[in-house]
């Protein structure tokens, strides 16, 4: 099995029975904030796109690059389609000209022509990517590969049961806006960033240990930030709180925990994987490339500057009545929302920053009032969540009919945020569900999740706790770490106070727990 690195989470897998192109991403994503690093735009995409199969793991725009798919990937390719709860991915791919689809049953091995076998595991909670994420397992002639990309399954047993994996591709770096955009003192940002960076690596080590593959390939990050406004997010300043470490940092950190089987794929690297080993050739020496990272980034910044400026010029739509359009689009969804609206539990404020004719900064504040089920001007009330961004970005979201403000505005990092109290996942879940189809799916998922009762308990240290994490059902016997009276689920880093059961990371999500030497508290009497 030959694997050609094509940048970020993208790779081309070649076997004698067929070729698969995975997640090709080249064009800037999220309001021209994210670019692939190392740069992959100069690869021979005309040739790379001539494949038998296309696999797109999910709809995040650093995995689903519509313009690139339309121009370079053969429309004769059969799309290996994850079993997602909505038809959005298939619909978008059909619009790009793809007509052949293999709808892979979830977690079932499918044998393709020539003995090539694949299995796709789809994750379908509202917090998995933009309504869904997935991983691809491939086997040919006894060689097995798992492309986990940035999916976060509760465990990897489904893949391990199919036999020893020889190549494990997985995310290790950040892909979020936290904590950089929060209006916090720099020392606090650094501390929170270091915690997140450490959790990212801890989660990666856990996955690697679960699968015990012959070779581990760090992929799906980090992006690079070439706009001058975002340049500080690149991990080139010695900031221990930067959440975007690169592949060379991965190898260094992996070595600290005993890892010796890491393999880096640069764009154009080729790995020949067999049951006995892995031989990799690179277009340039890996160590030399990352030693000159700053120079590479600076060269990219100058080369991509016209692209960024052209993107920025396209965002302004002064003809859009922002308040009126937000009311028209969001209020019907607020009326239908039960779980998400209750979960948010208060007004969310957007401060839209603009510049008037005299050059003075102006701010229009708009509130999405979840209890009141309306969008209205801000009325000087207390809000627990506030977002501040350029007015033109909201104009563009409304002009284009974007249904996912997470997979656009928030991942762009082109905003600042402030909140009172804990992180609230329902805020972000709602703003990625700005369509009837998505909202109804998310409401149904939370309804089912709310009703599910996990009766099984496990013992962790001095505590007896429910086996499944209240957040997304991770198995705490594998991901749970108890320190004193606190439990951390390493899958997503959520923390719980065991004495009270209270979630310390977000609102809601109470955990059931009691000390091992004490009887559990009696269940409350049902209401009469």
C-alpha positions as semicolon CSV with decimal commas, in nm:
position;residue;x (nm);y (nm);z (nm)
1;X;0,000;0,000;0,000
2;X;0,140;0,337;-0,104
3;X;0,037;0,654;0,077
4;X;0,121;0,992;-0,076
5;X;0,099;1,290;0,155
6;X;-0,107;1,566;0,000
7;X;-0,128;1,809;0,293
8;X;-0,318;1,854;0,620
9;X;-0,559;1,557;0,654
10;X;-0,533;1,475;0,285
11;X;-0,363;1,170;0,138
12;X;-0,382;0,948;-0,166
13;X;-0,388;0,573;-0,096
14;X;-0,278;0,351;-0,386
15;X;-0,317;-0,025;-0,410
16;X;-0,323;-0,270;-0,698
17;X;-0,702;-0,280;-0,658
18;X;-0,764;0,094;-0,672
19;X;-0,680;0,438;-0,539
20;X;-0,853;0,655;-0,277
21;X;-0,812;1,031;-0,238
22;X;-0,897;1,152;0,112
23;X;-0,998;1,503;0,223
24;X;-0,816;1,714;-0,038
25;X;-0,791;2,072;0,095
26;X;-0,593;2,344;-0,082
27;X;-0,790;2,670;-0,089
28;X;-0,807;2,892;0,222
29;X;-1,089;2,813;0,462
30;X;-1,296;3,000;0,721
31;X;-1,290;3,352;0,580
32;X;-0,937;3,302;0,440
33;X;-0,801;3,243;0,788
34;X;-0,673;2,885;0,758
35;X;-0,423;2,763;0,499
36;X;-0,270;2,415;0,474
37;X;0,083;2,395;0,614
38;X;0,313;2,285;0,464
39;X;0,181;2,440;0,144
40;X;0,030;2,183;-0,094
41;X;-0,096;2,414;-0,369
42;X;0,197;2,336;-0,598
43;X;0,143;1,960;-0,611
44;X;0,039;1,798;-0,939
45;X;-0,332;1,791;-0,856
46;X;-0,428;1,714;-1,215
47;X;-0,270;1,372;-1,166
48;X;-0,352;1,327;-0,797
49;X;-0,721;1,382;-0,866
50;X;-0,745;1,094;-1,113
51;X;-0,855;0,830;-0,864
52;X;-1,101;0,544;-0,835
53;X;-1,250;0,656;-0,503
54;X;-1,301;0,978;-0,310
55;X;-1,343;0,989;0,067
56;X;-1,439;1,309;0,246
57;X;-1,453;1,255;0,622
58;X;-1,687;1,545;0,703
59;X;-1,799;1,890;0,592
60;X;-1,548;2,108;0,778
61;X;-1,397;2,327;0,509
62;X;-1,041;2,216;0,583
63;X;-1,159;1,871;0,470
64;X;-1,431;1,957;0,219
65;X;-1,282;2,201;-0,034
66;X;-1,563;2,246;-0,284
67;X;-1,367;2,451;-0,538
68;X;-1,081;2,203;-0,541
69;X;-1,308;1,899;-0,562
70;X;-1,494;2,052;-0,853
71;X;-1,185;2,143;-1,052
72;X;-0,938;1,861;-0,988
73;X;-1,104;1,539;-0,872
74;X;-1,232;1,298;-1,137
75;X;-1,611;1,283;-1,153
76;X;-1,571;0,916;-1,245
77;X;-1,453;0,852;-0,889
78;X;-1,691;0,665;-0,661
79;X;-1,757;0,858;-0,342
80;X;-1,722;0,650;-0,024
81;X;-2,003;0,812;0,171
82;X;-2,028;0,794;0,552
83;X;-2,369;0,709;0,696
84;X;-2,451;1,058;0,823
85;X;-2,789;1,164;0,967
86;X;-2,851;1,427;0,698
87;X;-2,800;1,424;0,322
88;X;-2,593;1,744;0,316
89;X;-2,262;1,587;0,211
90;X;-2,415;1,387;-0,072
91;X;-2,617;1,690;-0,185
92;X;-2,309;1,913;-0,196
93;X;-2,101;1,653;-0,380
94;X;-2,377;1,602;-0,639
95;X;-2,382;1,977;-0,698
96;X;-2,009;1,955;-0,774
97;X;-2,071;1,688;-1,040
98;X;-2,015;1,360;-0,857
99;X;-2,268;1,092;-0,950
100;X;-2,130;0,764;-0,816
101;X;-2,183;0,696;-0,446
102;X;-2,118;0,396;-0,226
103;X;-2,318;0,454;0,091
104;X;-2,112;0,259;0,340
105;X;-2,318;0,101;0,620
106;X;-2,180;0,225;0,949
107;X;-1,901;0,011;1,094
108;X;-1,947;-0,264;0,835
109;X;-1,663;-0,391;0,618
110;X;-1,734;-0,347;0,248
111;X;-1,530;-0,533;-0,014
112;X;-1,468;-0,331;-0,328
113;X;-1,339;-0,455;-0,664
114;X;-1,012;-0,645;-0,660
115;X;-1,018;-0,736;-0,293
116;X;-0,985;-0,381;-0,158
117;X;-1,176;-0,356;0,171
118;X;-1,298;-0,045;0,350
119;X;-1,498;0,037;0,660
120;X;-1,627;0,379;0,764
121;X;-1,719;0,469;1,119
122;X;-1,954;0,768;1,129
123;X;-1,990;0,981;1,442
124;X;-2,324;1,158;1,451
125;X;-2,367;1,374;1,760
126;X;-2,438;1,746;1,701
127;X;-2,089;1,820;1,835
128;X;-1,910;1,588;1,589
129;X;-1,790;1,819;1,315
130;X;-2,073;1,995;1,131
131;X;-2,332;1,728;1,216
132;X;-2,104;1,432;1,162
133;X;-1,743;1,318;1,144
134;X;-1,593;0,988;1,035
135;X;-1,288;0,762;1,007
136;X;-1,183;0,535;0,720
137;X;-1,028;0,188;0,761
138;X;-0,865;0,033;0,453
139;X;-0,723;-0,316;0,396
140;X;-0,549;-0,463;0,094
141;X;-0,335;-0,775;0,074
142;X;-0,300;-0,795;0,452
143;X;-0,195;-0,431;0,500
144;X;-0,434;-0,224;0,712
145;X;-0,459;0,153;0,746
146;X;-0,678;0,369;0,970
147;X;-0,734;0,729;0,863
148;X;-0,882;0,868;1,185
149;X;-0,813;1,229;1,077
150;X;-0,972;1,450;1,348
151;X;-1,259;1,220;1,446
152;X;-1,288;1,142;1,816
153;X;-1,453;0,804;1,869
154;X;-1,496;0,687;2,226
155;X;-1,249;0,406;2,152
156;X;-1,084;0,231;1,858
157;X;-1,191;-0,125;1,940
158;X;-1,410;-0,144;1,629
159;X;-1,096;-0,111;1,415
160;X;-0,863;-0,312;1,636
161;X;-1,095;-0,611;1,616
162;X;-1,038;-0,628;1,239
163;X;-0,672;-0,712;1,284
164;X;-0,341;-0,540;1,349
165;X;-0,323;-0,193;1,191
166;X;0,001;-0,101;1,015
167;X;-0,059;0,272;0,956
168;X;-0,254;0,497;1,194
169;X;-0,321;0,854;1,076
170;X;-0,464;1,088;1,342
171;X;-0,491;1,447;1,457
172;X;-0,263;1,582;1,727
173;X;-0,285;1,961;1,693
174;X;-0,554;2,218;1,768
175;X;-0,849;2,301;1,543
176;X;-1,051;2,547;1,748
177;X;-1,069;2,912;1,853
178;X;-1,017;2,857;2,226
179;X;-0,856;3,020;2,416
180;X;-0,704;3,267;2,169
181;X;-1,017;3,471;2,095
182;X;-1,132;3,515;2,455
183;X;-1,095;3,857;2,614
184;X;-0,864;3,743;2,893
185;X;-0,530;3,858;3,036
186;X;-0,242;3,714;2,838
187;X;-0,124;3,508;3,135
188;X;-0,465;3,341;3,157
189;X;-0,471;3,271;2,782
190;X;-0,128;3,110;2,807
191;X;-0,232;2,895;3,103
192;X;-0,555;2,781;2,937
193;X;-0,374;2,723;2,608
194;X;-0,109;2,510;2,777
195;X;-0,383;2,300;2,939
196;X;-0,549;2,250;2,603
197;X;-0,221;2,170;2,429
198;X;-0,140;1,910;2,695
199;X;-0,489;1,756;2,667
200;X;-0,453;1,732;2,289
201;X;-0,134;1,531;2,326
202;X;-0,277;1,318;2,608
203;X;-0,577;1,226;2,392
204;X;-0,345;1,144;2,102
205;X;-0,128;0,916;2,318
206;X;-0,440;0,738;2,439
207;X;-0,560;0,668;2,084
208;X;-0,213;0,552;1,978
209;X;-0,193;0,320;2,277
210;X;-0,543;0,184;2,205
211;X;-0,459;0,082;1,849
212;X;-0,089;-0,004;1,882
213;X;-0,032;0,036;1,509
214;X;0,306;-0,035;1,353
215;X;0,343;0,326;1,237
216;X;0,181;0,651;1,349
217;X;0,131;0,944;1,111
218;X;0,046;1,287;1,263
219;X;-0,201;1,458;1,027
220;X;-0,498;1,698;1,019
221;X;-0,309;1,997;1,141
222;X;-0,196;2,241;1,220
223;X;-0,329;2,505;0,981
224;X;-0,125;2,819;0,931
225;X;-0,246;3,177;0,955
226;X;-0,115;3,406;0,682
227;X;-0,329;3,717;0,733
228;X;-0,136;3,982;0,928
229;X;-0,432;4,008;1,169
230;X;-0,395;3,640;1,263
231;X;-0,020;3,585;1,222
232;X;0,030;3,557;1,601
233;X;-0,160;3,227;1,607
234;X;0,126;3,044;1,432
235;X;0,340;2,839;1,670
236;X;0,665;3,024;1,596
237;X;0,699;3,249;1,901
238;X;0,795;3,000;2,170
239;X;0,453;3,029;2,337
240;X;0,388;2,722;2,551
241;X;0,017;2,805;2,534
242;X;-0,006;2,787;2,154
243;X;-0,253;2,512;2,060
244;X;-0,116;2,461;1,706
245;X;0,205;2,255;1,745
246;X;0,338;2,112;1,418
247;X;0,455;1,765;1,318
248;X;0,813;1,822;1,437
249;X;0,679;1,909;1,783
250;X;0,467;1,594;1,772
251;X;0,776;1,380;1,712
252;X;0,958;1,550;2,001
253;X;0,666;1,510;2,243
254;X;0,596;1,155;2,124
255;X;0,956;1,059;2,199
256;X;0,909;1,179;2,559
257;X;0,641;0,910;2,611
258;X;0,849;0,642;2,438
259;X;0,716;0,682;2,085
260;X;0,961;0,567;1,817
261;X;0,731;0,484;1,525
262;X;0,617;0,831;1,414
263;X;0,622;0,910;1,042
264;X;0,575;1,262;0,902
265;X;0,418;1,313;0,560
266;X;0,503;1,638;0,386
267;X;0,307;1,724;0,072
268;X;0,470;1,496;-0,184
269;X;0,610;1,245;0,067
270;X;0,552;0,881;-0,028
271;X;0,525;0,600;0,226
272;X;0,542;0,239;0,105
273;X;0,367;0,037;0,375
274;X;0,393;-0,339;0,407
275;X;0,316;-0,586;0,683
276;X;0,686;-0,574;0,773
277;X;0,772;-0,205;0,760
278;X;0,739;0,142;0,612
279;X;0,981;0,310;0,373
280;X;0,923;0,684;0,329
281;X;1,076;0,929;0,083
282;X;1,034;1,306;0,113
283;X;1,060;1,596;-0,134
284;X;1,291;1,774;0,118
285;X;1,444;1,658;0,447
286;X;1,179;1,682;0,720
287;X;1,406;1,821;0,992
288;X;1,547;2,081;0,755
289;X;1,198;2,189;0,646
290;X;1,072;2,254;0,999
291;X;1,398;2,419;1,102
292;X;1,314;2,682;0,837
293;X;0,945;2,706;0,928
294;X;0,941;3,083;0,978
295;X;1,097;3,145;0,636
296;X;0,847;2,909;0,473
297;X;0,556;3,088;0,641
298;X;0,684;3,432;0,545
299;X;0,724;3,325;0,182
300;X;0,373;3,179;0,183
301;X;0,232;3,496;0,339
302;X;0,363;3,713;0,058
303;X;0,254;3,468;-0,212
304;X;-0,098;3,429;-0,071
305;X;-0,154;3,794;0,021
306;X;-0,348;3,874;-0,303
307;X;-0,580;3,579;-0,234
308;X;-0,655;3,706;0,115
309;X;-0,718;4,061;-0,005
310;X;-0,951;3,939;-0,279
311;X;-1,144;3,731;-0,026
312;X;-1,180;4,028;0,209
313;X;-1,310;4,248;-0,071
314;X;-1,589;3,998;-0,139
315;X;-1,736;3,996;0,211
316;X;-1,903;4,336;0,231
317;X;-2,274;4,346;0,150
318;X;-2,403;4,679;0,280
319;X;-2,737;4,610;0,114
320;X;-2,804;4,341;0,377
321;X;-3,028;4,451;0,664
322;X;-2,841;4,253;0,929
323;X;-3,100;4,281;1,207
324;X;-3,388;4,212;0,971
325;X;-3,217;3,912;0,811
326;X;-3,114;3,765;1,145
327;X;-3,475;3,795;1,262
328;X;-3,606;3,633;0,946
329;X;-3,366;3,340;0,957
330;X;-3,316;3,276;1,329
331;X;-3,651;3,350;1,493
332;X;-3,838;3,057;1,328
333;X;-3,562;2,825;1,453
334;X;-3,585;2,970;1,803
335;X;-3,957;2,899;1,801
336;X;-3,893;2,534;1,716
337;X;-3,602;2,484;1,952
338;X;-3,661;2,319;2,289
339;X;-3,337;2,155;2,404
340;X;-3,093;2,396;2,245
341;X;-3,284;2,705;2,354
342;X;-3,317;2,572;2,709
343;X;-2,950;2,476;2,710
344;X;-2,838;2,827;2,609
345;X;-3,078;2,967;2,867
346;X;-3,026;3,339;2,806
347;X;-2,951;3,609;2,550
348;X;-2,639;3,593;2,332
349;X;-2,500;3,925;2,212
350;X;-2,325;4,004;1,883
351;X;-2,130;4,331;1,862
352;X;-2,090;4,421;1,493
353;X;-1,794;4,654;1,438
354;X;-1,777;4,885;1,138
355;X;-1,609;5,210;1,033
356;X;-1,812;5,512;0,926
357;X;-1,728;5,768;0,657
358;X;-1,515;5,971;0,898
359;X;-1,309;5,670;0,998
360;X;-1,470;5,635;1,341
361;X;-1,550;5,290;1,473
362;X;-1,918;5,211;1,513
363;X;-2,075;4,917;1,692
364;X;-2,424;4,775;1,646
365;X;-2,521;4,527;1,919
366;X;-2,779;4,260;1,840
367;X;-2,913;4,002;2,084
368;X;-3,034;3,651;2,005
369;X;-3,275;3,610;2,294
370;X;-3,324;3,237;2,349
371;X;-3,582;3,254;2,632
372;X;-3,772;3,531;2,452
373;X;-3,746;3,351;2,115
374;X;-3,652;3,668;1,929
375;X;-3,367;3,859;1,768
376;X;-3,361;4,224;1,873
377;X;-3,137;4,522;1,946
378;X;-2,932;4,494;2,263
379;X;-3,111;4,656;2,559
380;X;-2,824;4,693;2,808
381;X;-2,914;4,368;2,983
382;X;-2,668;4,122;3,131
383;X;-2,555;3,853;2,886
384;X;-2,343;3,547;2,957
385;X;-2,205;3,516;2,603
386;X;-2,084;3,800;2,383
387;X;-1,918;3,787;2,040
388;X;-1,746;4,085;1,875
389;X;-1,667;4,072;1,503
390;X;-1,654;4,273;1,182
391;X;-1,997;4,360;1,046
392;X;-1,892;4,249;0,698
393;X;-1,849;3,890;0,815
394;X;-2,209;3,873;0,937
395;X;-2,324;4,038;0,614
396;X;-2,147;3,766;0,418
397;X;-2,296;3,486;0,631
398;X;-2,646;3,623;0,572
399;X;-2,586;3,700;0,203
400;X;-2,461;3,346;0,132
401;X;-2,728;3,175;0,344
402;X;-2,464;2,999;0,554
403;X;-2,631;2,744;0,784
404;X;-2,323;2,681;0,997
405;X;-2,168;2,983;1,169
406;X;-1,928;2,755;1,356
407;X;-1,787;2,614;1,032
408;X;-1,725;2,967;0,908
409;X;-1,715;3,258;1,152
410;X;-1,602;3,087;1,472
411;X;-1,333;2,868;1,317
412;X;-1,202;3,175;1,136
413;X;-1,087;3,317;1,472
414;X;-1,187;3,657;1,329
415;X;-1,376;3,752;1,642
416;X;-1,334;3,799;2,013
417;X;-1,550;3,645;2,281
418;X;-1,637;3,698;2,644
419;X;-1,847;3,485;2,872
420;X;-1,964;3,478;3,231
421;X;-1,938;3,135;3,386
422;X;-1,879;2,802;3,216
423;X;-1,849;2,706;2,853
424;X;-2,190;2,636;2,704
425;X;-2,185;2,381;2,421
426;X;-2,548;2,460;2,332
427;X;-2,449;2,809;2,211
428;X;-2,222;2,662;1,945
429;X;-2,454;2,369;1,872
430;X;-2,733;2,614;1,786
431;X;-2,521;2,832;1,560
432;X;-2,411;2,531;1,356
433;X;-2,777;2,433;1,309
434;X;-2,924;2,733;1,126
435;X;-3,141;2,520;0,899
436;X;-3,460;2,325;0,954
437;X;-3,291;1,992;0,879
438;X;-3,000;2,047;1,114
439;X;-3,207;2,190;1,396
440;X;-3,456;1,905;1,390
441;X;-3,176;1,650;1,394
442;X;-2,998;1,819;1,686
443;X;-3,319;1,855;1,886
444;X;-3,397;1,487;1,833
445;X;-3,046;1,382;1,929
446;X;-3,051;1,580;2,252
447;X;-3,398;1,448;2,330
448;X;-3,279;1,090;2,291
449;X;-2,956;1,164;2,479
450;X;-3,147;1,329;2,765
451;X;-3,374;1,028;2,806
452;X;-3,094;0,772;2,798
453;X;-3,004;0,638;3,141
454;X;-2,663;0,479;3,187
455;X;-2,704;0,249;3,485
456;X;-2,359;0,086;3,478
457;X;-2,104;0,208;3,733
458;X;-1,726;0,168;3,755
459;X;-1,472;0,237;4,028
460;X;-1,201;0,495;3,966
461;X;-0,969;0,544;4,260
462;X;-1,179;0,620;4,568
463;X;-1,493;0,690;4,365
464;X;-1,775;0,496;4,204
465;X;-1,896;0,680;3,892
466;X;-2,123;0,611;3,598
467;X;-1,930;0,438;3,324
468;X;-2,025;0,673;3,040
469;X;-1,932;1,040;3,039
470;X;-2,245;1,259;3,054
471;X;-2,106;1,471;2,773
472;X;-2,075;1,233;2,475
473;X;-2,080;0,886;2,632
474;X;-1,704;0,825;2,636
475;X;-1,611;0,515;2,836
476;X;-1,466;0,655;3,157
477;X;-1,297;0,325;3,234
478;X;-1,067;0,419;2,943
479;X;-1,073;0,798;2,937
480;X;-1,149;0,889;3,299
481;X;-0,874;1,025;3,527
482;X;-0,948;1,102;3,894
483;X;-0,737;1,351;4,086
484;X;-0,865;1,416;4,437
485;X;-1,235;1,495;4,409
486;X;-1,227;1,580;4,037
487;X;-1,266;1,359;3,732
488;X;-1,138;1,452;3,386
489;X;-1,263;1,278;3,072
490;X;-0,958;1,289;2,846
491;X;-1,157;1,246;2,526
492;X;-1,268;1,611;2,527
493;X;-1,109;1,738;2,848
494;X;-1,435;1,783;3,039
495;X;-1,404;1,798;3,420
496;X;-1,652;1,705;3,696
497;X;-1,669;1,767;4,070
498;X;-1,741;1,421;4,205
499;X;-1,873;1,528;4,544
500;X;-2,157;1,729;4,390
501;X;-2,169;1,567;4,044
502;X;-2,146;1,914;3,889
503;X;-1,979;1,958;3,551
504;X;-1,698;2,215;3,581
505;X;-1,658;2,260;3,206
506;X;-2,009;2,341;3,085
507;X;-2,362;2,393;3,205
508;X;-2,564;2,076;3,263
509;X;-2,417;1,727;3,217
510;X;-2,425;1,625;3,584
511;X;-2,241;1,303;3,665
512;X;-2,353;1,028;3,902
513;X;-2,084;0,952;4,160
514;X;-2,024;0,857;4,523
515;X;-1,728;0,757;4,733
516;X;-1,649;0,387;4,714
517;X;-1,680;0,347;5,092
518;X;-2,020;0,520;5,106
519;X;-2,365;0,415;4,991
520;X;-2,501;0,603;4,688
521;X;-2,755;0,875;4,753
522;X;-3,114;0,750;4,712
523;X;-3,289;0,839;4,388
524;X;-3,544;1,120;4,423
525;X;-3,910;1,027;4,457
526;X;-4,105;1,066;4,134
527;X;-4,335;1,366;4,121
528;X;-4,695;1,289;4,207
